[in-house]
PDB file of C-alpha atoms in Angstrom:
ATOM      1  CA  UNK A   1     -39.196  -2.302 -25.416  1.00 78.00           C
ATOM      2  CA  UNK A   2     -41.574  -2.748 -22.468  1.00 81.00           C
ATOM      3  CA  UNK A   3     -42.536   0.942 -22.524  1.00 87.00           C
ATOM      4  CA  UNK A   4     -43.335   0.770 -26.244  1.00 91.00           C
ATOM      5  CA  UNK A   5     -45.649  -2.241 -25.773  1.00 93.00           C
ATOM      6  CA  UNK A   6     -47.284  -0.562 -22.779  1.00 94.00           C
ATOM      7  CA  UNK A   7     -47.959   2.592 -24.808  1.00 96.00           C
ATOM      8  CA  UNK A   8     -49.514   0.567 -27.641  1.00 96.00           C
ATOM      9  CA  UNK A   9     -51.788  -1.178 -25.132  1.00 97.00           C
ATOM     10  CA  UNK A  10     -52.882   2.200 -23.743  1.00 97.00           C
ATOM     11  CA  UNK A  11     -53.601   3.428 -27.283  1.00 97.00           C
ATOM     12  CA  UNK A  12     -55.603   0.274 -28.088  1.00 97.00           C
ATOM     13  CA  UNK A  13     -57.588   0.612 -24.869  1.00 97.00           C
ATOM     14  CA  UNK A  14     -58.530   4.208 -25.680  1.00 97.00           C
ATOM     15  CA  UNK A  15     -59.526   3.120 -29.167  1.00 96.00           C
ATOM     16  CA  UNK A  16     -61.779   0.379 -27.808  1.00 96.00           C
ATOM     17  CA  UNK A  17     -63.534   2.919 -25.575  1.00 96.00           C
ATOM     18  CA  UNK A  18     -63.733   5.553 -28.302  1.00 94.00           C
ATOM     19  CA  UNK A  19     -61.740   8.071 -26.281  1.00 97.00           C
ATOM     20  CA  UNK A  20     -59.669  10.875 -27.776  1.00 97.00           C
ATOM     21  CA  UNK A  21     -55.946  10.366 -28.235  1.00 97.00           C
ATOM     22  CA  UNK A  22     -53.461  13.105 -27.349  1.00 96.00           C
ATOM     23  CA  UNK A  23     -49.677  13.638 -27.324  1.00 96.00           C
ATOM     24  CA  UNK A  24     -49.116  11.048 -30.047  1.00 97.00           C
ATOM     25  CA  UNK A  25     -46.217  12.925 -31.656  1.00 97.00           C
ATOM     26  CA  UNK A  26     -44.153  13.062 -28.482  1.00 96.00           C
ATOM     27  CA  UNK A  27     -44.806   9.378 -27.816  1.00 96.00           C
ATOM     28  CA  UNK A  28     -43.652   8.182 -31.232  1.00 96.00           C
ATOM     29  CA  UNK A  29     -40.207   9.684 -30.539  1.00 96.00           C
ATOM     30  CA  UNK A  30     -39.341   6.405 -28.910  1.00 95.00           C
ATOM     31  CA  UNK A  31     -36.363   4.322 -30.016  1.00 96.00           C
ATOM     32  CA  UNK A  32     -38.140   1.082 -29.109  1.00 96.00           C
ATOM     33  CA  UNK A  33     -41.056   1.915 -31.411  1.00 97.00           C
ATOM     34  CA  UNK A  34     -38.581   2.427 -34.245  1.00 96.00           C
ATOM     35  CA  UNK A  35     -36.955  -0.917 -33.475  1.00 96.00           C
ATOM     36  CA  UNK A  36     -40.398  -2.506 -33.549  1.00 95.00           C
ATOM     37  CA  UNK A  37     -41.069  -0.843 -36.913  1.00 95.00           C
ATOM     38  CA  UNK A  38     -37.714  -2.066 -38.228  1.00 94.00           C
ATOM     39  CA  UNK A  39     -38.613  -5.605 -37.176  1.00 93.00           C
ATOM     40  CA  UNK A  40     -41.846  -5.353 -39.180  1.00 93.00           C
ATOM     41  CA  UNK A  41     -40.176  -4.038 -42.334  1.00 92.00           C
ATOM     42  CA  UNK A  42     -36.684  -5.360 -42.796  1.00 87.00           C
ATOM     43  CA  UNK A  43     -37.709  -8.846 -43.998  1.00 81.00           C
ATOM     44  CA  UNK A  44     -40.202  -7.507 -46.581  1.00 80.00           C
ATOM     45  CA  UNK A  45     -39.311  -7.892 -50.252  1.00 72.00           C
ATOM     46  CA  UNK A  46     -39.681  -4.152 -50.777  1.00 70.00           C
ATOM     47  CA  UNK A  47     -37.194  -3.265 -48.041  1.00 72.00           C
ATOM     48  CA  UNK A  48     -34.314  -3.285 -50.518  1.00 72.00           C
ATOM     49  CA  UNK A  49     -36.204  -1.430 -53.250  1.00 77.00           C
ATOM     50  CA  UNK A  50     -34.620   1.958 -53.817  1.00 79.00           C
ATOM     51  CA  UNK A  51     -36.563   5.181 -53.752  1.00 82.00           C
ATOM     52  CA  UNK A  52     -35.440   8.571 -55.057  1.00 81.00           C
ATOM     53  CA  UNK A  53     -32.234   8.421 -52.993  1.00 81.00           C
ATOM     54  CA  UNK A  54     -30.061   5.396 -53.700  1.00 76.00           C
ATOM     55  CA  UNK A  55     -28.171   5.903 -50.430  1.00 76.00           C
ATOM     56  CA  UNK A  56     -31.317   5.944 -48.262  1.00 81.00           C
ATOM     57  CA  UNK A  57     -31.844   2.178 -48.037  1.00 79.00           C
ATOM     58  CA  UNK A  58     -32.084  -0.415 -45.277  1.00 84.00           C
ATOM     59  CA  UNK A  59     -28.363  -1.229 -45.534  1.00 82.00           C
ATOM     60  CA  UNK A  60     -26.404   0.435 -42.761  1.00 81.00           C
ATOM     61  CA  UNK A  61     -29.326   0.485 -40.353  1.00 88.00           C
ATOM     62  CA  UNK A  62     -28.203   1.232 -36.800  1.00 92.00           C
ATOM     63  CA  UNK A  63     -29.267   2.720 -33.485  1.00 95.00           C
ATOM     64  CA  UNK A  64     -27.366   5.895 -34.382  1.00 95.00           C
ATOM     65  CA  UNK A  65     -29.385   6.223 -37.567  1.00 94.00           C
ATOM     66  CA  UNK A  66     -32.647   5.839 -35.638  1.00 96.00           C
ATOM     67  CA  UNK A  67     -31.484   8.460 -33.136  1.00 97.00           C
ATOM     68  CA  UNK A  68     -30.720  10.886 -35.974  1.00 96.00           C
ATOM     69  CA  UNK A  69     -34.255  10.452 -37.335  1.00 97.00           C
ATOM     70  CA  UNK A  70     -35.758  10.989 -33.871  1.00 97.00           C
ATOM     71  CA  UNK A  71     -33.602  14.088 -33.379  1.00 97.00           C
ATOM     72  CA  UNK A  72     -34.942  15.593 -36.624  1.00 97.00           C
ATOM     73  CA  UNK A  73     -38.508  14.777 -35.575  1.00 97.00           C
ATOM     74  CA  UNK A  74     -37.948  16.447 -32.214  1.00 97.00           C
ATOM     75  CA  UNK A  75     -36.678  19.593 -33.933  1.00 97.00           C
ATOM     76  CA  UNK A  76     -39.641  19.445 -36.382  1.00 96.00           C
ATOM     77  CA  UNK A  77     -37.057  19.438 -39.176  1.00 96.00           C
ATOM     78  CA  UNK A  78     -37.788  15.975 -40.622  1.00 96.00           C
ATOM     79  CA  UNK A  79     -38.510  16.193 -44.358  1.00 95.00           C
ATOM     80  CA  UNK A  80     -40.386  13.562 -46.326  1.00 95.00           C
ATOM     81  CA  UNK A  81     -38.877  12.682 -49.681  1.00 93.00           C
ATOM     82  CA  UNK A  82     -40.977  12.327 -52.836  1.00 92.00           C
ATOM     83  CA  UNK A  83     -41.816   8.718 -53.673  1.00 90.00           C
ATOM     84  CA  UNK A  84     -40.524   7.140 -56.839  1.00 89.00           C
ATOM     85  CA  UNK A  85     -43.545   6.163 -58.889  1.00 86.00           C
ATOM     86  CA  UNK A  86     -43.701   3.339 -61.348  1.00 82.00           C
ATOM     87  CA  UNK A  87     -46.676   1.605 -62.883  1.00 78.00           C
ATOM     88  CA  UNK A  88     -47.309  -2.098 -62.485  1.00 78.00           C
ATOM     89  CA  UNK A  89     -49.923  -4.308 -64.132  1.00 76.00           C
ATOM     90  CA  UNK A  90     -53.046  -5.168 -62.186  1.00 73.00           C
ATOM     91  CA  UNK A  91     -53.864  -8.806 -61.559  1.00 71.00           C
ATOM     92  CA  UNK A  92     -56.129 -10.296 -64.244  1.00 67.00           C
ATOM     93  CA  UNK A  93     -56.081  -7.027 -66.158  1.00 68.00           C
ATOM     94  CA  UNK A  94     -54.038  -5.249 -68.793  1.00 69.00           C
ATOM     95  CA  UNK A  95     -54.481  -1.974 -66.943  1.00 75.00           C
ATOM     96  CA  UNK A  96     -51.723  -0.583 -64.766  1.00 75.00           C
ATOM     97  CA  UNK A  97     -51.791   1.037 -61.354  1.00 76.00           C
ATOM     98  CA  UNK A  98     -49.265   3.466 -59.876  1.00 75.00           C
ATOM     99  CA  UNK A  99     -46.958   2.218 -57.142  1.00 80.00           C
ATOM    100  CA  UNK A 100     -45.056   4.643 -54.923  1.00 83.00           C
ATOM    101  CA  UNK A 101     -41.655   3.584 -53.586  1.00 87.00           C
ATOM    102  CA  UNK A 102     -40.440   5.579 -50.597  1.00 90.00           C
ATOM    103  CA  UNK A 103     -36.918   5.933 -49.253  1.00 91.00           C
ATOM    104  CA  UNK A 104     -36.096   3.728 -46.256  1.00 92.00           C
ATOM    105  CA  UNK A 105     -36.176   6.465 -43.592  1.00 93.00           C
ATOM    106  CA  UNK A 106     -39.679   7.472 -44.704  1.00 94.00           C
ATOM    107  CA  UNK A 107     -40.808   3.838 -44.629  1.00 94.00           C
ATOM    108  CA  UNK A 108     -39.544   3.535 -41.070  1.00 95.00           C
ATOM    109  CA  UNK A 109     -41.279   6.700 -39.824  1.00 97.00           C
ATOM    110  CA  UNK A 110     -44.483   5.689 -41.632  1.00 96.00           C
ATOM    111  CA  UNK A 111     -44.428   2.266 -39.991  1.00 96.00           C
ATOM    112  CA  UNK A 112     -44.024   3.805 -36.518  1.00 97.00           C
ATOM    113  CA  UNK A 113     -47.087   5.977 -37.161  1.00 97.00           C
ATOM    114  CA  UNK A 114     -48.981   2.992 -38.615  1.00 97.00           C
ATOM    115  CA  UNK A 115     -48.308   0.863 -35.526  1.00 97.00           C
ATOM    116  CA  UNK A 116     -49.836   3.523 -33.267  1.00 97.00           C
ATOM    117  CA  UNK A 117     -52.778   4.508 -35.478  1.00 97.00           C
ATOM    118  CA  UNK A 118     -53.612   0.879 -36.244  1.00 97.00           C
ATOM    119  CA  UNK A 119     -53.765   0.040 -32.529  1.00 97.00           C
ATOM    120  CA  UNK A 120     -56.132   2.971 -32.017  1.00 97.00           C
ATOM    121  CA  UNK A 121     -58.435   2.614 -35.036  1.00 97.00           C
ATOM    122  CA  UNK A 122     -58.679  -1.162 -35.487  1.00 96.00           C
ATOM    123  CA  UNK A 123     -61.071  -1.622 -32.519  1.00 95.00           C
ATOM    124  CA  UNK A 124     -63.295   1.122 -33.973  1.00 95.00           C
ATOM    125  CA  UNK A 125     -63.650  -0.288 -37.479  1.00 94.00           C
ATOM    126  CA  UNK A 126     -66.810  -2.159 -38.439  1.00 92.00           C
ATOM    127  CA  UNK A 127     -66.827  -5.889 -37.831  1.00 90.00           C
ATOM    128  CA  UNK A 128     -68.188  -6.208 -41.363  1.00 87.00           C
ATOM    129  CA  UNK A 129     -65.103  -4.535 -42.856  1.00 91.00           C
ATOM    130  CA  UNK A 130     -62.539  -7.046 -44.125  1.00 91.00           C
ATOM    131  CA  UNK A 131     -60.299  -5.141 -46.564  1.00 86.00           C
ATOM    132  CA  UNK A 132     -56.732  -4.295 -45.533  1.00 84.00           C
ATOM    133  CA  UNK A 133     -57.400  -5.467 -41.987  1.00 87.00           C
ATOM    134  CA  UNK A 134     -55.294  -7.453 -39.528  1.00 85.00           C
ATOM    135  CA  UNK A 135     -56.242 -11.156 -39.664  1.00 87.00           C
ATOM    136  CA  UNK A 136     -59.007 -10.338 -42.167  1.00 90.00           C
ATOM    137  CA  UNK A 137     -59.462 -10.655 -45.895  1.00 89.00           C
ATOM    138  CA  UNK A 138     -61.449 -12.451 -48.599  1.00 89.00           C
ATOM    139  CA  UNK A 139     -61.727 -15.684 -46.622  1.00 91.00           C
ATOM    140  CA  UNK A 140     -63.125 -14.038 -43.475  1.00 92.00           C
ATOM    141  CA  UNK A 141     -65.581 -12.108 -45.654  1.00 89.00           C
ATOM    142  CA  UNK A 142     -66.781 -15.366 -47.235  1.00 88.00           C
ATOM    143  CA  UNK A 143     -67.130 -16.960 -43.797  1.00 89.00           C
ATOM    144  CA  UNK A 144     -69.304 -14.023 -42.739  1.00 88.00           C
ATOM    145  CA  UNK A 145     -71.485 -14.293 -45.840  1.00 87.00           C
ATOM    146  CA  UNK A 146     -71.989 -18.035 -45.293  1.00 85.00           C
ATOM    147  CA  UNK A 147     -73.937 -17.258 -42.095  1.00 85.00           C
ATOM    148  CA  UNK A 148     -76.427 -14.981 -43.839  1.00 83.00           C
ATOM    149  CA  UNK A 149     -79.928 -16.339 -44.314  1.00 81.00           C
ATOM    150  CA  UNK A 150     -82.536 -15.238 -46.817  1.00 77.00           C
ATOM    151  CA  UNK A 151     -80.128 -13.135 -48.886  1.00 79.00           C
ATOM    152  CA  UNK A 152     -81.333 -12.978 -52.484  1.00 80.00           C
ATOM    153  CA  UNK A 153     -79.018 -10.421 -54.057  1.00 81.00           C
ATOM    154  CA  UNK A 154     -75.745  -8.556 -53.533  1.00 83.00           C
ATOM    155  CA  UNK A 155     -74.562  -5.130 -54.618  1.00 82.00           C
ATOM    156  CA  UNK A 156     -71.044  -4.872 -55.995  1.00 83.00           C
ATOM    157  CA  UNK A 157     -69.438  -1.455 -56.017  1.00 83.00           C
ATOM    158  CA  UNK A 158     -66.052  -0.106 -56.943  1.00 80.00           C
ATOM    159  CA  UNK A 159     -64.438   3.105 -55.750  1.00 79.00           C
ATOM    160  CA  UNK A 160     -62.677   4.266 -58.864  1.00 76.00           C
ATOM    161  CA  UNK A 161     -59.107   5.363 -58.176  1.00 75.00           C
ATOM    162  CA  UNK A 162     -59.704   5.276 -54.426  1.00 81.00           C
ATOM    163  CA  UNK A 163     -56.099   5.730 -53.334  1.00 81.00           C
ATOM    164  CA  UNK A 164     -55.476   8.458 -55.918  1.00 81.00           C
ATOM    165  CA  UNK A 165     -58.507  10.587 -55.099  1.00 86.00           C
ATOM    166  CA  UNK A 166     -58.624  10.735 -51.312  1.00 91.00           C
ATOM    167  CA  UNK A 167     -59.129  14.357 -50.265  1.00 93.00           C
ATOM    168  CA  UNK A 168     -56.334  15.330 -47.875  1.00 95.00           C
ATOM    169  CA  UNK A 169     -58.358  17.878 -45.930  1.00 96.00           C
ATOM    170  CA  UNK A 170     -61.307  15.535 -45.427  1.00 95.00           C
ATOM    171  CA  UNK A 171     -59.008  12.706 -44.327  1.00 96.00           C
ATOM    172  CA  UNK A 172     -57.071  14.890 -41.885  1.00 97.00           C
ATOM    173  CA  UNK A 173     -60.360  16.349 -40.628  1.00 97.00           C
ATOM    174  CA  UNK A 174     -61.655  12.854 -39.813  1.00 96.00           C
ATOM    175  CA  UNK A 175     -58.412  11.999 -38.005  1.00 97.00           C
ATOM    176  CA  UNK A 176     -58.491  15.269 -36.047  1.00 97.00           C
ATOM    177  CA  UNK A 177     -61.953  14.384 -34.687  1.00 96.00           C
ATOM    178  CA  UNK A 178     -60.377  11.766 -32.447  1.00 96.00           C
ATOM    179  CA  UNK A 179     -56.643  12.504 -32.429  1.00 97.00           C
ATOM    180  CA  UNK A 180     -55.938  15.850 -30.810  1.00 97.00           C
ATOM    181  CA  UNK A 181     -52.350  16.386 -31.852  1.00 97.00           C
ATOM    182  CA  UNK A 182     -51.449  19.175 -34.280  1.00 97.00           C
ATOM    183  CA  UNK A 183     -47.846  18.058 -34.618  1.00 97.00           C
ATOM    184  CA  UNK A 184     -48.877  14.606 -35.821  1.00 97.00           C
ATOM    185  CA  UNK A 185     -51.441  16.055 -38.223  1.00 97.00           C
ATOM    186  CA  UNK A 186     -48.803  18.381 -39.687  1.00 97.00           C
ATOM    187  CA  UNK A 187     -46.428  15.447 -40.111  1.00 97.00           C
ATOM    188  CA  UNK A 188     -49.126  13.437 -41.915  1.00 97.00           C
ATOM    189  CA  UNK A 189     -50.025  16.400 -44.120  1.00 96.00           C
ATOM    190  CA  UNK A 190     -46.396  16.850 -45.158  1.00 95.00           C
ATOM    191  CA  UNK A 191     -46.211  13.155 -46.015  1.00 95.00           C
ATOM    192  CA  UNK A 192     -49.335  13.371 -48.182  1.00 94.00           C
ATOM    193  CA  UNK A 193     -48.016  16.483 -49.936  1.00 94.00           C
ATOM    194  CA  UNK A 194     -44.461  15.196 -50.482  1.00 92.00           C
ATOM    195  CA  UNK A 195     -45.130  14.531 -54.163  1.00 91.00           C
ATOM    196  CA  UNK A 196     -43.661  11.905 -56.455  1.00 89.00           C
ATOM    197  CA  UNK A 197     -41.069  11.431 -59.182  1.00 90.00           C
ATOM    198  CA  UNK A 198     -42.100   9.727 -62.400  1.00 88.00           C
ATOM    199  CA  UNK A 199     -39.445   9.374 -65.092  1.00 85.00           C
ATOM    200  CA  UNK A 200     -37.402  11.590 -62.760  1.00 84.00           C
ATOM    201  CA  UNK A 201     -39.839  14.468 -63.154  1.00 91.00           C
ATOM    202  CA  UNK A 202     -41.305  15.902 -59.938  1.00 91.00           C
ATOM    203  CA  UNK A 203     -45.091  16.097 -59.512  1.00 89.00           C
ATOM    204  CA  UNK A 204     -46.929  17.675 -56.599  1.00 90.00           C
ATOM    205  CA  UNK A 205     -49.683  15.713 -54.858  1.00 89.00           C
ATOM    206  CA  UNK A 206     -52.903  17.545 -54.039  1.00 88.00           C
ATOM    207  CA  UNK A 207     -54.963  14.454 -53.277  1.00 90.00           C
ATOM    208  CA  UNK A 208     -54.580  10.734 -52.687  1.00 87.00           C
ATOM    209  CA  UNK A 209     -52.263   8.558 -50.663  1.00 85.00           C
ATOM    210  CA  UNK A 210     -49.245   7.001 -52.385  1.00 75.00           C
ATOM    211  CA  UNK A 211     -49.893   3.344 -53.194  1.00 72.00           C
ATOM    212  CA  UNK A 212     -47.085   1.293 -51.751  1.00 73.00           C
ATOM    213  CA  UNK A 213     -46.740   3.482 -48.673  1.00 83.00           C
ATOM    214  CA  UNK A 214     -47.131   1.440 -45.481  1.00 90.00           C
ATOM    215  CA  UNK A 215     -49.716   3.945 -44.214  1.00 93.00           C
ATOM    216  CA  UNK A 216     -51.909   4.108 -47.332  1.00 91.00           C
ATOM    217  CA  UNK A 217     -54.163   1.153 -46.590  1.00 92.00           C
ATOM    218  CA  UNK A 218     -54.811   2.239 -43.007  1.00 95.00           C
ATOM    219  CA  UNK A 219     -55.519   5.839 -44.033  1.00 95.00           C
ATOM    220  CA  UNK A 220     -57.997   4.670 -46.675  1.00 94.00           C
ATOM    221  CA  UNK A 221     -59.733   2.477 -44.074  1.00 94.00           C
ATOM    222  CA  UNK A 222     -59.991   5.428 -41.679  1.00 96.00           C
ATOM    223  CA  UNK A 223     -61.765   7.367 -44.422  1.00 94.00           C
ATOM    224  CA  UNK A 224     -63.957   4.489 -45.622  1.00 93.00           C
ATOM    225  CA  UNK A 225     -64.927   3.689 -42.040  1.00 94.00           C
ATOM    226  CA  UNK A 226     -67.128   6.787 -42.220  1.00 94.00           C
ATOM    227  CA  UNK A 227     -68.999   5.143 -45.110  1.00 90.00           C
ATOM    228  CA  UNK A 228     -69.381   1.922 -43.111  1.00 92.00           C
ATOM    229  CA  UNK A 229     -70.755   3.890 -40.181  1.00 92.00           C
ATOM    230  CA  UNK A 230     -73.231   5.755 -42.427  1.00 93.00           C
ATOM    231  CA  UNK A 231     -74.481   2.509 -43.983  1.00 89.00           C
ATOM    232  CA  UNK A 232     -74.885   0.757 -40.630  1.00 91.00           C
ATOM    233  CA  UNK A 233     -76.490   3.643 -38.726  1.00 90.00           C
ATOM    234  CA  UNK A 234     -78.460   5.393 -41.476  1.00 91.00           C
ATOM    235  CA  UNK A 235     -79.131   3.237 -44.534  1.00 88.00           C
ATOM    236  CA  UNK A 236     -79.704  -0.178 -42.957  1.00 84.00           C
ATOM    237  CA  UNK A 237     -82.272   1.027 -40.371  1.00 86.00           C
ATOM    238  CA  UNK A 238     -83.994   3.074 -43.083  1.00 86.00           C
ATOM    239  CA  UNK A 239     -84.244   0.404 -45.762  1.00 79.00           C
ATOM    240  CA  UNK A 240     -84.147  -2.917 -43.899  1.00 76.00           C
ATOM    241  CA  UNK A 241     -87.875  -2.923 -43.361  1.00 70.00           C
ATOM    242  CA  UNK A 242     -90.819  -4.857 -44.686  1.00 63.00           C
ATOM    243  CA  UNK A 243     -94.544  -5.155 -44.303  1.00 62.00           C
ATOM    244  CA  UNK A 244     -96.435  -8.064 -42.841  1.00 61.00           C
ATOM    245  CA  UNK A 245    -100.151  -8.658 -43.212  1.00 61.00           C
ATOM    246  CA  UNK A 246    -101.990  -9.200 -39.929  1.00 62.00           C
ATOM    247  CA  UNK A 247    -104.447 -12.082 -39.807  1.00 64.00           C
ATOM    248  CA  UNK A 248    -107.613 -11.738 -37.732  1.00 66.00           C
ATOM    249  CA  UNK A 249    -107.636 -14.683 -35.297  1.00 65.00           C
ATOM    250  CA  UNK A 250    -111.423 -14.826 -35.063  1.00 64.00           C
ATOM    251  CA  UNK A 251    -112.260 -14.684 -38.758  1.00 66.00           C
ATOM    252  CA  UNK A 252    -109.022 -16.012 -40.219  1.00 60.00           C
ATOM    253  CA  UNK A 253    -109.113 -13.200 -42.731  1.00 64.00           C
ATOM    254  CA  UNK A 254    -106.343 -10.746 -43.478  1.00 60.00           C
ATOM    255  CA  UNK A 255    -106.916  -7.283 -42.083  1.00 57.00           C
ATOM    256  CA  UNK A 256    -106.812  -4.337 -44.424  1.00 51.00           C
ATOM    257  CA  UNK A 257    -103.905  -2.701 -42.542  1.00 50.00           C
ATOM    258  CA  UNK A 258    -100.331  -3.832 -42.204  1.00 48.00           C
ATOM    259  CA  UNK A 259     -97.552  -2.966 -39.804  1.00 49.00           C
ATOM    260  CA  UNK A 260     -93.906  -2.389 -40.500  1.00 49.00           C
ATOM    261  CA  UNK A 261     -91.219  -4.578 -39.032  1.00 45.00           C
ATOM    262  CA  UNK A 262     -87.447  -4.356 -38.944  1.00 46.00           C
TER     263      UNK A 262
END
């Protein structure tokens, strides 16, 4: 387990310094990482929820089973299963949202990838981003807002069907900017394209990340981080300006010109 923790620390360090990450695929073929992923998942309520294969569940988990998964990954023969989709009601709304339920093996592999990618990307996300973040949420966002001074108005926006409409190629292109590992990118692409079963009818997926997948929230944050970066580096410097009138010290009158300030 020591090697797994050491690798995660190396990944986090490279993320903090904004350095590229290589050989991720070969490093996730680590039994200890899978045991760490199992520890994160087994106690969750959804661990016992069945996907498209009733036999592929957390029951019967063992080292041998982990080794079989790793062996398939090494041979590049691991195949993602379609998620079982069902619709659940949204909170405070009569509308429903789709929820994808994966088989246990896919959950485990996804969690291994999430552990590594989260360690790398978390240090790079904006400090003003609070959604789907470790130790962050509505309360930390409110604490941040409480320190603002002079704020007169807020803009509320909503990304309609965000999870369902994420462009696979754009997402993978963003990831490939920093993570130089074709094998990992192929594995992620196959996961995104695995499709889903609804009423036991198969549907292909050409866009979006399956809601309910342990990687979905992180992948959406990786994409939306580009928006955060654009707002902070482009929009805020461009529009957070004002004009101040300059008073002549001798006459006490306002000059006809003004200068911009940020």
